[in-house]
Tab-separated table of C-alpha atoms in Angstrom:
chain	number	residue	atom	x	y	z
A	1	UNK	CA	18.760	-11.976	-22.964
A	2	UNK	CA	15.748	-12.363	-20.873
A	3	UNK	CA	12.426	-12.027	-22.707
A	4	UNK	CA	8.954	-10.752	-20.470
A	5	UNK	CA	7.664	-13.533	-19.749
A	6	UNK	CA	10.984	-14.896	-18.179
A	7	UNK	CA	11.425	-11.698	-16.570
A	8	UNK	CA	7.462	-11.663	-14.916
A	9	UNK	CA	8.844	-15.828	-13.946
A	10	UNK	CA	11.663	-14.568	-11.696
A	11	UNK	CA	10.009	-11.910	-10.115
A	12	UNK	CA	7.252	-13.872	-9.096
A	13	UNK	CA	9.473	-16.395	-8.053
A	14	UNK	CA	10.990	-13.830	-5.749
A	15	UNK	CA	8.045	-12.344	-4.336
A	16	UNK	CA	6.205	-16.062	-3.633
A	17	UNK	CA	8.678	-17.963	-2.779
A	18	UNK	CA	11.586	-15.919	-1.289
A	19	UNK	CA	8.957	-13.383	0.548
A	20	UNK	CA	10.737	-10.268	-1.746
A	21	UNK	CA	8.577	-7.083	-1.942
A	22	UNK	CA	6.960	-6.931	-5.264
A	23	UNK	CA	7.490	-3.064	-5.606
A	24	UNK	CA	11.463	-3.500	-5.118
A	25	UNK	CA	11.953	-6.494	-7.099
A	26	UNK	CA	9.918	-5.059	-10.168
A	27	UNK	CA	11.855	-1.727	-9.997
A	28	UNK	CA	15.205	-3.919	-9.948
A	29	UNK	CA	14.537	-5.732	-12.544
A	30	UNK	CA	13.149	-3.677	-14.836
A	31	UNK	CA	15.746	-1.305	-14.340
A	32	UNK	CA	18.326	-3.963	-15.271
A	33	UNK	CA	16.371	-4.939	-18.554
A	34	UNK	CA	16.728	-3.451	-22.530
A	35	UNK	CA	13.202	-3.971	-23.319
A	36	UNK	CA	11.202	-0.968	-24.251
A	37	UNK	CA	8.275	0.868	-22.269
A	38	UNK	CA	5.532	-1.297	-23.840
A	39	UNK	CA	7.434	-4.199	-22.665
A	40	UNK	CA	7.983	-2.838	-18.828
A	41	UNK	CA	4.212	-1.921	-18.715
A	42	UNK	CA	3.100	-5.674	-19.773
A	43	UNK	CA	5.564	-7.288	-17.409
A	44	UNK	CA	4.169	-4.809	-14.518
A	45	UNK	CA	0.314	-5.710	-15.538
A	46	UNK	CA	1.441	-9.493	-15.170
A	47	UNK	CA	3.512	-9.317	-12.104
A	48	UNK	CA	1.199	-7.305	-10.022
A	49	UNK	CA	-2.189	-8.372	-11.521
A	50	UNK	CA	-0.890	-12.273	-10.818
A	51	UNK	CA	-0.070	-11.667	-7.057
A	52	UNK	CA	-3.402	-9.239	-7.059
A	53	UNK	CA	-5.019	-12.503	-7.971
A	54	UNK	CA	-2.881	-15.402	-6.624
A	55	UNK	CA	-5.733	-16.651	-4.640
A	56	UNK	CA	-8.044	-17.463	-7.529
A	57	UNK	CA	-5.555	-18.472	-9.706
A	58	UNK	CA	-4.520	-21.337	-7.355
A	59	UNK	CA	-8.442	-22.092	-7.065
A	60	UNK	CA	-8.232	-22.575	-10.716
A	61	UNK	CA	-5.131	-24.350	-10.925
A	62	UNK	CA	-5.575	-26.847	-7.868
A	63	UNK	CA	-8.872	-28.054	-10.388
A	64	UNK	CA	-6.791	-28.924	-13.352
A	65	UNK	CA	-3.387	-30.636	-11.445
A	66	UNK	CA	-4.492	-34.257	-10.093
A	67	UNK	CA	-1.692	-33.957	-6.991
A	68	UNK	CA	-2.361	-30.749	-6.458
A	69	UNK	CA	-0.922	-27.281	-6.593
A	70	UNK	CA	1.250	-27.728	-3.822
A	71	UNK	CA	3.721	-30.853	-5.597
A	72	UNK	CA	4.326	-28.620	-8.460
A	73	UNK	CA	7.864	-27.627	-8.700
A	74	UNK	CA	7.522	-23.828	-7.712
A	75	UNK	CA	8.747	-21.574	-11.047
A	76	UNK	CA	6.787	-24.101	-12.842
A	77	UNK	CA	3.723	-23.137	-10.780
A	78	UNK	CA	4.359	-19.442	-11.493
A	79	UNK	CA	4.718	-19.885	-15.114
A	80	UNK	CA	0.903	-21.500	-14.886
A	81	UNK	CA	-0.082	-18.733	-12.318
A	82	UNK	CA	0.842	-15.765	-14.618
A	83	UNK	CA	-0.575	-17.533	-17.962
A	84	UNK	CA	-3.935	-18.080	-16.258
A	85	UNK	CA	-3.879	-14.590	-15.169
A	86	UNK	CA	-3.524	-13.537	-18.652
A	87	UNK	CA	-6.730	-15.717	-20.036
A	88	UNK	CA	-8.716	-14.872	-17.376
A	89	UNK	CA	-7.926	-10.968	-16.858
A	90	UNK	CA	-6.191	-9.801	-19.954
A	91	UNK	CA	-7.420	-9.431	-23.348
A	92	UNK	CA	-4.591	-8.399	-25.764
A	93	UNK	CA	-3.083	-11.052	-25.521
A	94	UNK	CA	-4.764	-14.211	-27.678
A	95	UNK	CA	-4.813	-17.719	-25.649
A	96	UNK	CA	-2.790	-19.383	-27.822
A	97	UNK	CA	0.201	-17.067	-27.693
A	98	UNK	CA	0.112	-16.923	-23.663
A	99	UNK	CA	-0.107	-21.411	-23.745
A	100	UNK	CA	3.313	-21.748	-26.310
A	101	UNK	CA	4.923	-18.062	-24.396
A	102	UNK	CA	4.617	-20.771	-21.269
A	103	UNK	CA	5.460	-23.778	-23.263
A	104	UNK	CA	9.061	-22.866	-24.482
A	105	UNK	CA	9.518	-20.797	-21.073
A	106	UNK	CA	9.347	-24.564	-19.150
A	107	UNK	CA	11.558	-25.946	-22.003
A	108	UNK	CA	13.812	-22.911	-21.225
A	109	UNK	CA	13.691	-23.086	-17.570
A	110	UNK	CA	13.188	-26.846	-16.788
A	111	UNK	CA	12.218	-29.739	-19.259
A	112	UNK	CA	10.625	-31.074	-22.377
A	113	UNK	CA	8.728	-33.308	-19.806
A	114	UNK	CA	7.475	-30.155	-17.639
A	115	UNK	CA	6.323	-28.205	-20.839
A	116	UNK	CA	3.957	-31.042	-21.572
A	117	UNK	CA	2.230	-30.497	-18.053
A	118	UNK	CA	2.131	-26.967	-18.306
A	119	UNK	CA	0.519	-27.517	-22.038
A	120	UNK	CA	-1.554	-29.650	-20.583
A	121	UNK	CA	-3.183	-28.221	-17.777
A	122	UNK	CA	-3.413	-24.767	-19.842
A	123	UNK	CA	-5.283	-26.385	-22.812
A	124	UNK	CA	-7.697	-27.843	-20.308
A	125	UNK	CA	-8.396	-24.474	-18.359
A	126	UNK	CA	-9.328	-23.234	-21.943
A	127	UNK	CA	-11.335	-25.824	-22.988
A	128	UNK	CA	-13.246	-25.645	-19.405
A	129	UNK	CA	-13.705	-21.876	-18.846
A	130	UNK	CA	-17.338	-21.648	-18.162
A	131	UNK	CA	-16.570	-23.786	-15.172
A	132	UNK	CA	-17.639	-23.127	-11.521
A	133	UNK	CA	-15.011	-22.998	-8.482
A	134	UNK	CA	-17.112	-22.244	-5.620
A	135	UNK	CA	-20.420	-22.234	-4.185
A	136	UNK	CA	-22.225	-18.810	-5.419
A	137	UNK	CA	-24.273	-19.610	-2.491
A	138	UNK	CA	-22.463	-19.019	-0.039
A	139	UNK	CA	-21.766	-15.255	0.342
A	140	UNK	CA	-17.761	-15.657	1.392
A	141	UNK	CA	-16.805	-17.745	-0.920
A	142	UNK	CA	-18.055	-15.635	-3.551
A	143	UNK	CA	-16.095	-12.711	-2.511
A	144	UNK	CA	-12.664	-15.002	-2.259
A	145	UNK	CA	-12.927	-15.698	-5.277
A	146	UNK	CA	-14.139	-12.633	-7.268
A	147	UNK	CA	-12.408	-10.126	-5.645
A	148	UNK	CA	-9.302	-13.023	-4.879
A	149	UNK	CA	-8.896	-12.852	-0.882
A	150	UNK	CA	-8.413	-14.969	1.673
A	151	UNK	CA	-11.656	-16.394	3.661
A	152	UNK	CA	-10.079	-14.482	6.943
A	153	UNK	CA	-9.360	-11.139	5.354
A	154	UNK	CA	-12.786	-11.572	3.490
A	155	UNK	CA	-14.587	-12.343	7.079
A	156	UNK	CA	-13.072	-9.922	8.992
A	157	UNK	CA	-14.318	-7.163	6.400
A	158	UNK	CA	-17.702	-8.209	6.755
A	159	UNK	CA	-17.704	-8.677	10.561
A	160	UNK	CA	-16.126	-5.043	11.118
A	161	UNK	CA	-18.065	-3.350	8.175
A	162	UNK	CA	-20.640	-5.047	7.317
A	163	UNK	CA	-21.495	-6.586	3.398
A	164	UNK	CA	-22.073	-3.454	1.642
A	165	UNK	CA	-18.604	-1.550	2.537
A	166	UNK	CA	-17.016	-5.031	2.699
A	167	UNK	CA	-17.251	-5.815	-1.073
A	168	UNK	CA	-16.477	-1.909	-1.749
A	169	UNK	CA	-13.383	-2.530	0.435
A	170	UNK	CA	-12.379	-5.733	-1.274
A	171	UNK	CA	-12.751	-3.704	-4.732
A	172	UNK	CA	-10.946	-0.707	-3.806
A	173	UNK	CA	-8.120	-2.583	-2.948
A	174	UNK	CA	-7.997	-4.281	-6.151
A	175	UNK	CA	-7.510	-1.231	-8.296
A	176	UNK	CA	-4.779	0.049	-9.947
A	177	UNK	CA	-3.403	2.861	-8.170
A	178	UNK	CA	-2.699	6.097	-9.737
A	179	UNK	CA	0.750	7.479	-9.474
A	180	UNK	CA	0.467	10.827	-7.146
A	181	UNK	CA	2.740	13.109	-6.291
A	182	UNK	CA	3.023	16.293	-4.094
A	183	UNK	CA	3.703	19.826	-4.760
A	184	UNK	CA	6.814	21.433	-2.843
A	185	UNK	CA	5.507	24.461	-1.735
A	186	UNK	CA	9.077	25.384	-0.980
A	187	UNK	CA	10.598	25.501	-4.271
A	188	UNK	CA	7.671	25.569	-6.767
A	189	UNK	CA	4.053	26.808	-6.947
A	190	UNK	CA	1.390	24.212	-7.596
A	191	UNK	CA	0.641	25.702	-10.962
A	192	UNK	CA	3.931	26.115	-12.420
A	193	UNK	CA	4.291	22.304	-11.666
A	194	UNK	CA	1.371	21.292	-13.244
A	195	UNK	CA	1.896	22.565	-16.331
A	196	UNK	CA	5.656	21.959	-16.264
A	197	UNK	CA	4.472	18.257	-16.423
A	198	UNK	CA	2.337	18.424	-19.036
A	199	UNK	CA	4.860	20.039	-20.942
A	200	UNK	CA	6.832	16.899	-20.327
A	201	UNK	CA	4.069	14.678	-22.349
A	202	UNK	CA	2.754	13.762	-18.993
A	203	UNK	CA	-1.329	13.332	-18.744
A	204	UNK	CA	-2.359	14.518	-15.033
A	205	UNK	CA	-4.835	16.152	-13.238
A	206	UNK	CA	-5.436	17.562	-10.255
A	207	UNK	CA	-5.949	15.939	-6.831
A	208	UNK	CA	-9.071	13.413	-5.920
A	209	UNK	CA	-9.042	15.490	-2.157
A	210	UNK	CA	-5.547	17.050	-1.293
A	211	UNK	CA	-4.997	20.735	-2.977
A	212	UNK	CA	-1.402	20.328	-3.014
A	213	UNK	CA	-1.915	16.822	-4.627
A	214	UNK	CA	-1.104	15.924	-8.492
A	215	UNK	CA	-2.302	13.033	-9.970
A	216	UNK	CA	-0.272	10.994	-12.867
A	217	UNK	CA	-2.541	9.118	-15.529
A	218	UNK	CA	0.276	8.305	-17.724
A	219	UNK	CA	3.979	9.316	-18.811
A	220	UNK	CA	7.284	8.180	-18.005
A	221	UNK	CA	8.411	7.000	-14.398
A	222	UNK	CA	8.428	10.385	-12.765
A	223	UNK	CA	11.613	9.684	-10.841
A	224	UNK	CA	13.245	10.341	-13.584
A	225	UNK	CA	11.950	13.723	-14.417
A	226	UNK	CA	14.067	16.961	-13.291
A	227	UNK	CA	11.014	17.862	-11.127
A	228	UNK	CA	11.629	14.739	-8.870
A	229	UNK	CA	15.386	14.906	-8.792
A	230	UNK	CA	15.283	18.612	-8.166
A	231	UNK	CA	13.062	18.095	-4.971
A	232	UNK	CA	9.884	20.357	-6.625
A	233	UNK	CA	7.714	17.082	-6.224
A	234	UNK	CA	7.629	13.899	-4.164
A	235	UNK	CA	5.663	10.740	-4.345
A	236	UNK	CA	2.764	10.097	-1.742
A	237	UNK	CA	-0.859	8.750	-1.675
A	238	UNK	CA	-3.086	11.353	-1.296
A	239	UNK	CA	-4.586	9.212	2.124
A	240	UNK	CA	-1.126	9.854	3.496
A	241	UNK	CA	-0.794	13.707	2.452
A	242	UNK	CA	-3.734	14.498	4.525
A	243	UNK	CA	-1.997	13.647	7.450
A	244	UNK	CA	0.487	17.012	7.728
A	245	UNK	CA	-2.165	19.228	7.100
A	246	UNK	CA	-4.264	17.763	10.203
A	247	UNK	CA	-1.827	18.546	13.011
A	248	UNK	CA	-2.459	22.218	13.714
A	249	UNK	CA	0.790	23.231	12.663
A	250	UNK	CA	1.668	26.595	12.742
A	251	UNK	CA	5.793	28.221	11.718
A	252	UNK	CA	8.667	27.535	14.732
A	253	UNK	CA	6.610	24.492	16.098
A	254	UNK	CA	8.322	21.564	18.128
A	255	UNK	CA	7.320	18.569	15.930
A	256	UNK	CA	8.306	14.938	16.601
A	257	UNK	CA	7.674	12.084	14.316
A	258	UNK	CA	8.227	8.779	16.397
A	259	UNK	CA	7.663	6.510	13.030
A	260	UNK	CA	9.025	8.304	10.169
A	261	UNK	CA	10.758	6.360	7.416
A	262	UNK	CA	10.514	6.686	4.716
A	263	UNK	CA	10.184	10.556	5.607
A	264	UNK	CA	6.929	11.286	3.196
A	265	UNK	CA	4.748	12.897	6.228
A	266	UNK	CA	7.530	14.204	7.900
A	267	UNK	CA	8.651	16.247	4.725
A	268	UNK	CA	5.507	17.184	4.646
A	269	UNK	CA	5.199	18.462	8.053
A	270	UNK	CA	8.330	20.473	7.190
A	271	UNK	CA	6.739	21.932	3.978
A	272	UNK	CA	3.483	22.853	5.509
A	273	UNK	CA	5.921	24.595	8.725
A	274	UNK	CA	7.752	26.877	6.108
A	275	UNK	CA	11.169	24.924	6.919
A	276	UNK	CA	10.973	27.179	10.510
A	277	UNK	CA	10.943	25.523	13.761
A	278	UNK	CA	12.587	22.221	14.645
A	279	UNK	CA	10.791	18.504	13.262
A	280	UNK	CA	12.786	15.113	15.023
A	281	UNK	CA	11.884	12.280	13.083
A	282	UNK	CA	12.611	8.835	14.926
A	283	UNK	CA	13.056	5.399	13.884
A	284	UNK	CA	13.912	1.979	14.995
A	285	UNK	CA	16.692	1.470	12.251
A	286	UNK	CA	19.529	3.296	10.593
A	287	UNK	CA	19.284	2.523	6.889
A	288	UNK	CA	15.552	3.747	7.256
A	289	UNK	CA	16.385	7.121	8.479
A	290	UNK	CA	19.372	7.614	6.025
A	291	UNK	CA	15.765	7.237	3.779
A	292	UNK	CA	14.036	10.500	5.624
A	293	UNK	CA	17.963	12.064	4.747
A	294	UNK	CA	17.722	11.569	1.735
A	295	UNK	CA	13.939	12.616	1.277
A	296	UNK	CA	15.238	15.896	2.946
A	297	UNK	CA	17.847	17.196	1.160
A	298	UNK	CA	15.982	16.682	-2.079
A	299	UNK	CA	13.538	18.714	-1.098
A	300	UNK	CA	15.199	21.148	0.439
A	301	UNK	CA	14.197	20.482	3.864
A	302	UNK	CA	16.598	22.676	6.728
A	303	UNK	CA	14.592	22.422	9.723
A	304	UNK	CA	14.688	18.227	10.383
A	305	UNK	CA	16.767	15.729	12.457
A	306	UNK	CA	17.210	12.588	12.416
A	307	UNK	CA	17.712	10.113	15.440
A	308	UNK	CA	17.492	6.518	16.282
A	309	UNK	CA	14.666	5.405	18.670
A	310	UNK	CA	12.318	2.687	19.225
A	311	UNK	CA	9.475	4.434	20.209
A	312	UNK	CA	7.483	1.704	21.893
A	313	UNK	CA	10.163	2.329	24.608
A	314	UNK	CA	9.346	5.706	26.765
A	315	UNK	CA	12.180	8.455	26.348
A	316	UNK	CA	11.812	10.752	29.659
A	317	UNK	CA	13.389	13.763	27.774
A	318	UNK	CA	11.241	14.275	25.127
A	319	UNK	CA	8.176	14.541	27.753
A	320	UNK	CA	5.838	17.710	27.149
A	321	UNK	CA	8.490	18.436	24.585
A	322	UNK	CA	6.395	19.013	21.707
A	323	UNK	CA	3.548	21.106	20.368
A	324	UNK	CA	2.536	18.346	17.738
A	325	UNK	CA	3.589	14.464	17.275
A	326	UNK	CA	2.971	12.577	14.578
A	327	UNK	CA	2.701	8.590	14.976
A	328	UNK	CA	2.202	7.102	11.882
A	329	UNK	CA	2.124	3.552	13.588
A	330	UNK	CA	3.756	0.399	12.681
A	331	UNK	CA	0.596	-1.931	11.184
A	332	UNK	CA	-1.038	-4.179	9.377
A	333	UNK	CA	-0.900	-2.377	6.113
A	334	UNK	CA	-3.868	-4.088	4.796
A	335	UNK	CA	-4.753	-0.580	3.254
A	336	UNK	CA	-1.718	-0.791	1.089
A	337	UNK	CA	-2.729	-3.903	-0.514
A	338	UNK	CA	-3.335	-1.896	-4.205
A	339	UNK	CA	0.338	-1.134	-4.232
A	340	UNK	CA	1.734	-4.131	-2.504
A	341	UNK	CA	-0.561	-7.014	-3.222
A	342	UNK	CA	1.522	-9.704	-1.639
A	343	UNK	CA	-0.171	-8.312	1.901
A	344	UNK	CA	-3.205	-10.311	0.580
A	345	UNK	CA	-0.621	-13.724	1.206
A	346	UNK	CA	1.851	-12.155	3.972
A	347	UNK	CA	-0.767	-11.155	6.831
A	348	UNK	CA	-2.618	-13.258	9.428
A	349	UNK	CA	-5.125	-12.408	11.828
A	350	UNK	CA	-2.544	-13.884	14.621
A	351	UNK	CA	-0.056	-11.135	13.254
A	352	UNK	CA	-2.198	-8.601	12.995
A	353	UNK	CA	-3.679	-8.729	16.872
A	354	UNK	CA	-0.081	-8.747	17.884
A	355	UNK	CA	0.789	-5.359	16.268
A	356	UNK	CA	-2.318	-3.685	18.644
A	357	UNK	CA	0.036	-4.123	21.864
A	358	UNK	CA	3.106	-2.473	19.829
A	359	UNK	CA	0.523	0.266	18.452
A	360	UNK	CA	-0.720	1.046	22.079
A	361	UNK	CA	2.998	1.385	23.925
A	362	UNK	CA	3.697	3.609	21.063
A	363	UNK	CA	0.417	6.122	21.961
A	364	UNK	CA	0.897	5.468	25.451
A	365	UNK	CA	4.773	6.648	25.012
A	366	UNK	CA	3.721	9.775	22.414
A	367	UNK	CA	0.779	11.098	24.533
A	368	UNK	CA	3.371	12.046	26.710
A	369	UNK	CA	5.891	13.729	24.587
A	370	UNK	CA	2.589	16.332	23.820
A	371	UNK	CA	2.814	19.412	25.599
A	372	UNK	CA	-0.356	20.834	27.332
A	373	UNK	CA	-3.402	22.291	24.474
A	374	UNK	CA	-0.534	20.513	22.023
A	375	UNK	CA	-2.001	17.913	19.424
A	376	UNK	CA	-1.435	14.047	19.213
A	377	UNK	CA	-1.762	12.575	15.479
A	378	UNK	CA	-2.533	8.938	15.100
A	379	UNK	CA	-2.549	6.949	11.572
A	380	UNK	CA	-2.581	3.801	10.084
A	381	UNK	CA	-2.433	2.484	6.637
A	382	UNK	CA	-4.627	-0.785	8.198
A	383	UNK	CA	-8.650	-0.852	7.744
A	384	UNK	CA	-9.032	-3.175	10.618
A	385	UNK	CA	-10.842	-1.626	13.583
A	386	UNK	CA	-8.674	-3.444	15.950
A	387	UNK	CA	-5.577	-1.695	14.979
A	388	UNK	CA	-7.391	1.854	14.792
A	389	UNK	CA	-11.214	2.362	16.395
A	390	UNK	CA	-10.582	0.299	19.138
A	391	UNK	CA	-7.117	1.601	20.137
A	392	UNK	CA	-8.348	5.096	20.070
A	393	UNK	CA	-11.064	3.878	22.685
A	394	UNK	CA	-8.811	2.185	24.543
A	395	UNK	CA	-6.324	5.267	25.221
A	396	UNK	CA	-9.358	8.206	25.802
A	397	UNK	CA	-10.771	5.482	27.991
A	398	UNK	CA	-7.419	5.522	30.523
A	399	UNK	CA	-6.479	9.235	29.393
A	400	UNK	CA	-9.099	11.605	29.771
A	401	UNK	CA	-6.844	14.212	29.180
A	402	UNK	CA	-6.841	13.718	25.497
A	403	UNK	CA	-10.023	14.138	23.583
A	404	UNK	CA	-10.788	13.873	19.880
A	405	UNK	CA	-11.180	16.598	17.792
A	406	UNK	CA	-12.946	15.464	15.128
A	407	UNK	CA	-11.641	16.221	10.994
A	408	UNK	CA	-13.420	16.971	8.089
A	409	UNK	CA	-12.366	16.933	4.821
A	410	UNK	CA	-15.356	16.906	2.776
A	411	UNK	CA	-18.280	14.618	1.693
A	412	UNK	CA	-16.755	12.237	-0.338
A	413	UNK	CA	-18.137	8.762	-1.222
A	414	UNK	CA	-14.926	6.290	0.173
A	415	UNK	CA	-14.683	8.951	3.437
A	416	UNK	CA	-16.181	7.441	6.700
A	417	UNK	CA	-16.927	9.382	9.614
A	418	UNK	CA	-17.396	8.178	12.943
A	419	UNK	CA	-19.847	9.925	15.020
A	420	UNK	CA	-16.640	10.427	18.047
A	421	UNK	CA	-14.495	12.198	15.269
A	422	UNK	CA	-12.505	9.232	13.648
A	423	UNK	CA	-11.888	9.200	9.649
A	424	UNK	CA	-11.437	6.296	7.806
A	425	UNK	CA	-10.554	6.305	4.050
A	426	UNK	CA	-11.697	3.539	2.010
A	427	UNK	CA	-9.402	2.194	-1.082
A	428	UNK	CA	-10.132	3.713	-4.283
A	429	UNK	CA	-8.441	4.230	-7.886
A	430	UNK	CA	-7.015	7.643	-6.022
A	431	UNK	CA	-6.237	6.601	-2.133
A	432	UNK	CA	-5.417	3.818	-0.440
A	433	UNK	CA	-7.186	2.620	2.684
A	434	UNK	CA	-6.081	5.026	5.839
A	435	UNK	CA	-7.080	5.659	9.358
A	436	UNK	CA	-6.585	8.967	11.061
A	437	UNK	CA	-7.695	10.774	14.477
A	438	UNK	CA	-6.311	13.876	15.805
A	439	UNK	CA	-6.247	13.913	19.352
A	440	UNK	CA	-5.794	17.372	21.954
A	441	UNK	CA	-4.103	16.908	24.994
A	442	UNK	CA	-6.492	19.444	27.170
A	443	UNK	CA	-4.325	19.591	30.345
């Protein structure tokens, strides 16, 4: 039987080196494993907390291999990648257990020979931990390596933000996100699940922003509890549950949703509508929407469809069609990085100007499918301006139209207002990074 550390090997090797999603593979594996809840939270805290800090680690590492990080044989790598994660950023676990836990691993896995390397470059990372990597001079290279980013990621920040926000950015997105989940209004008052969950031995509270919002400090994996399964709660990020709430709805509305897997927003849209009216959720592939099915019957949800569409191609019968649409665009995601860390490694700057053109066929296509006075939703879970201020520009610039109507949700520190009506939500412990502007079509 597999022990942790073998376990927190192969998922790593999955995520770096067969470009798996960390969130999938983790749930996978730990579902397939007899180790106890202790165990599953340690292997989590390595897994995510060594892709969280891949960059550094490799900083580290490339100083203590003569050849090079890069001629390592690649599980071997991870095995010194998650072990210097644990000396560096965990402390119950003493040095010397986390050196032979990685020692008889390599035996295990690969070689007498390739134990003695990976004893050997350990023991000297202890013996050297005072030591510098990187000029503290030099303003970027500081924040690559203390927050663990990549110089472009790290430059963009600062070029679009400015130093201040950019480090608070680079922070936010390091922290570990709090398990939140959303109230049903259809099958279950807010207070009767709140207390029906701490009843369960879970410790919550209430939402950082969203009054519909419960947030999950610690208890079991709340998929499991009746209240999930029964469709009287449903995971989301609070940044994502304001979106619903934004669009004017109002009961027996026309909604579309051009982008909808996995379905959270559109259930929501649902929920807020009373399950009256008709929502159409789109998307570019089957298995996605079968996603949004499932989402819907769980909760409950009567007034949805379903249908395949690419919506960066125009569909002339869904013009003026609707009172409210919803695109939740396809982006960078660089918002997202708290719960999927391997966007730090994934993403370019190349890929992410590419996505704009997609973004802007998609708003170009949607503003159309608005009927007159109706409202036009676009989000993003991205925090570069490319993929949201500047698009927005763009579009009132050739659509006059559409105009912003400007949100509020209250004065809270990570909340950025622009003065034309944008909102951008900066990463914290509660909500990840988000971008959201309501537009009215006036005529």
């Amino acid at each position: 039987m597999k022990n942790s550390r073998e376990i927190c090997a192969d998922i790593l090797y999955k995520v770096f080196n067969q470009n798996s999603y960390s969130n999938i593979v983790l749930k996978n594996e730990l579902n397939k494993c007899d180790l106890n809840s202790n165990d599953k939270g340690l292997i989590t805290e390595i897994v995510y907390g060594t892709i969280k800090y891949k960059y550094t680690i490799d900083i580290i590492l490339n100083s203590f291999i003569k050849n090079g990080i890069n001629k390592i044989d690649e599980y071997i790598l991870n095995i010194l990648r998650m072990s210097v994660y644990q000396i560096k950023y965990l402390d119950k676990i003493p040095n010397f257990a986390v050196v032979n836990e990685a020692v008889e691993l390599t035996k295990k896995k690969k070689s007498i020979g390739a134990s003695k390397l990976v004893n050997g470059v350990l023991r000297n990372y202890l013996r050297n931990l005072d030591k510098k990597y990187y000029n503290d001079k030099n303003l970027v290279e500081a924040l690559c390596f203390n927050y663990s980013f990549d110089k472009w990621l790290v430059k963009l920040f600062i070029n679009q933000y400015g130093q201040e926000i950019a480090e608070r950015i680079l922070s936010g997105l390091n922290k570990r996100p709090a398990v939140t989940v959303r109230v049903n209004a259809l099958k279950v008052s807010y207070d009767e699940a709140y207390n029906k969950l701490v009843e369960d031995g879970y410790n919550v509270e209430e939402g950082y922003v969203c009054p519909e919002a419960i947030v999950i400090n610690k208890g079991k994996s709340i998929e499991l509890n009746p209240l999930f399964k029964e469709g009287l709660v449903t995971v989301q990020d609070e940044s994502a549950m304001l979106v619903a709430p934004s669009m004017d709805l109002k009961d027996n509305m026309n909604v579309l949703d051009l982008c909808s897997a996995p379905g959270g927003k559109t259930t929501h849209i649902s929920e807020v509508m009373n399950n009256t009216g008709k929502v159409r959720a789109f998307d570019i592939y089957d298995n996605k929407l079968k996603l949004v099915k499932s989402n819907a019957r769980r909760l409950g949800i009567k007034n949805l469809a379903c249908e395949k569409m690419d919506a960066s191609i125009l569909n002339e019968n869904l013009k003026e069609s609707a009172d409210a649409v919803l695109i939740d665009v396809p982006c960078s995601g660089i918002g997202i990085i708290r719960k999927k860390p391997e966007i730090k490694y994934t993403k370019n700057l190349k890929g992410l100007n590419e996505l704009v053109e997609i973004q802007r066929k998609i708003l170009i296509n949607a503003s159309t499918y608005v009927k007159p006075n109706g409202t036009l939703l676009y989000s993003t879970c991205t925090l570069n301006k490319k993929e949201n201020e500047d698009n927005i520009r763009w579009f009132l610039k050739n659509n006059p139209q559409y105009s912003i109507e400007p949100l509020y949700y209250g004065k809270l520190d990570n909340f950025i207002y622009t003065e034309e009506g944008c909102v951008t939500i900066l990463p914290n412990e509660y909500m990840d990074g988000f971008f959201i502007t309501k537009l009215k079509r006036q005529w």
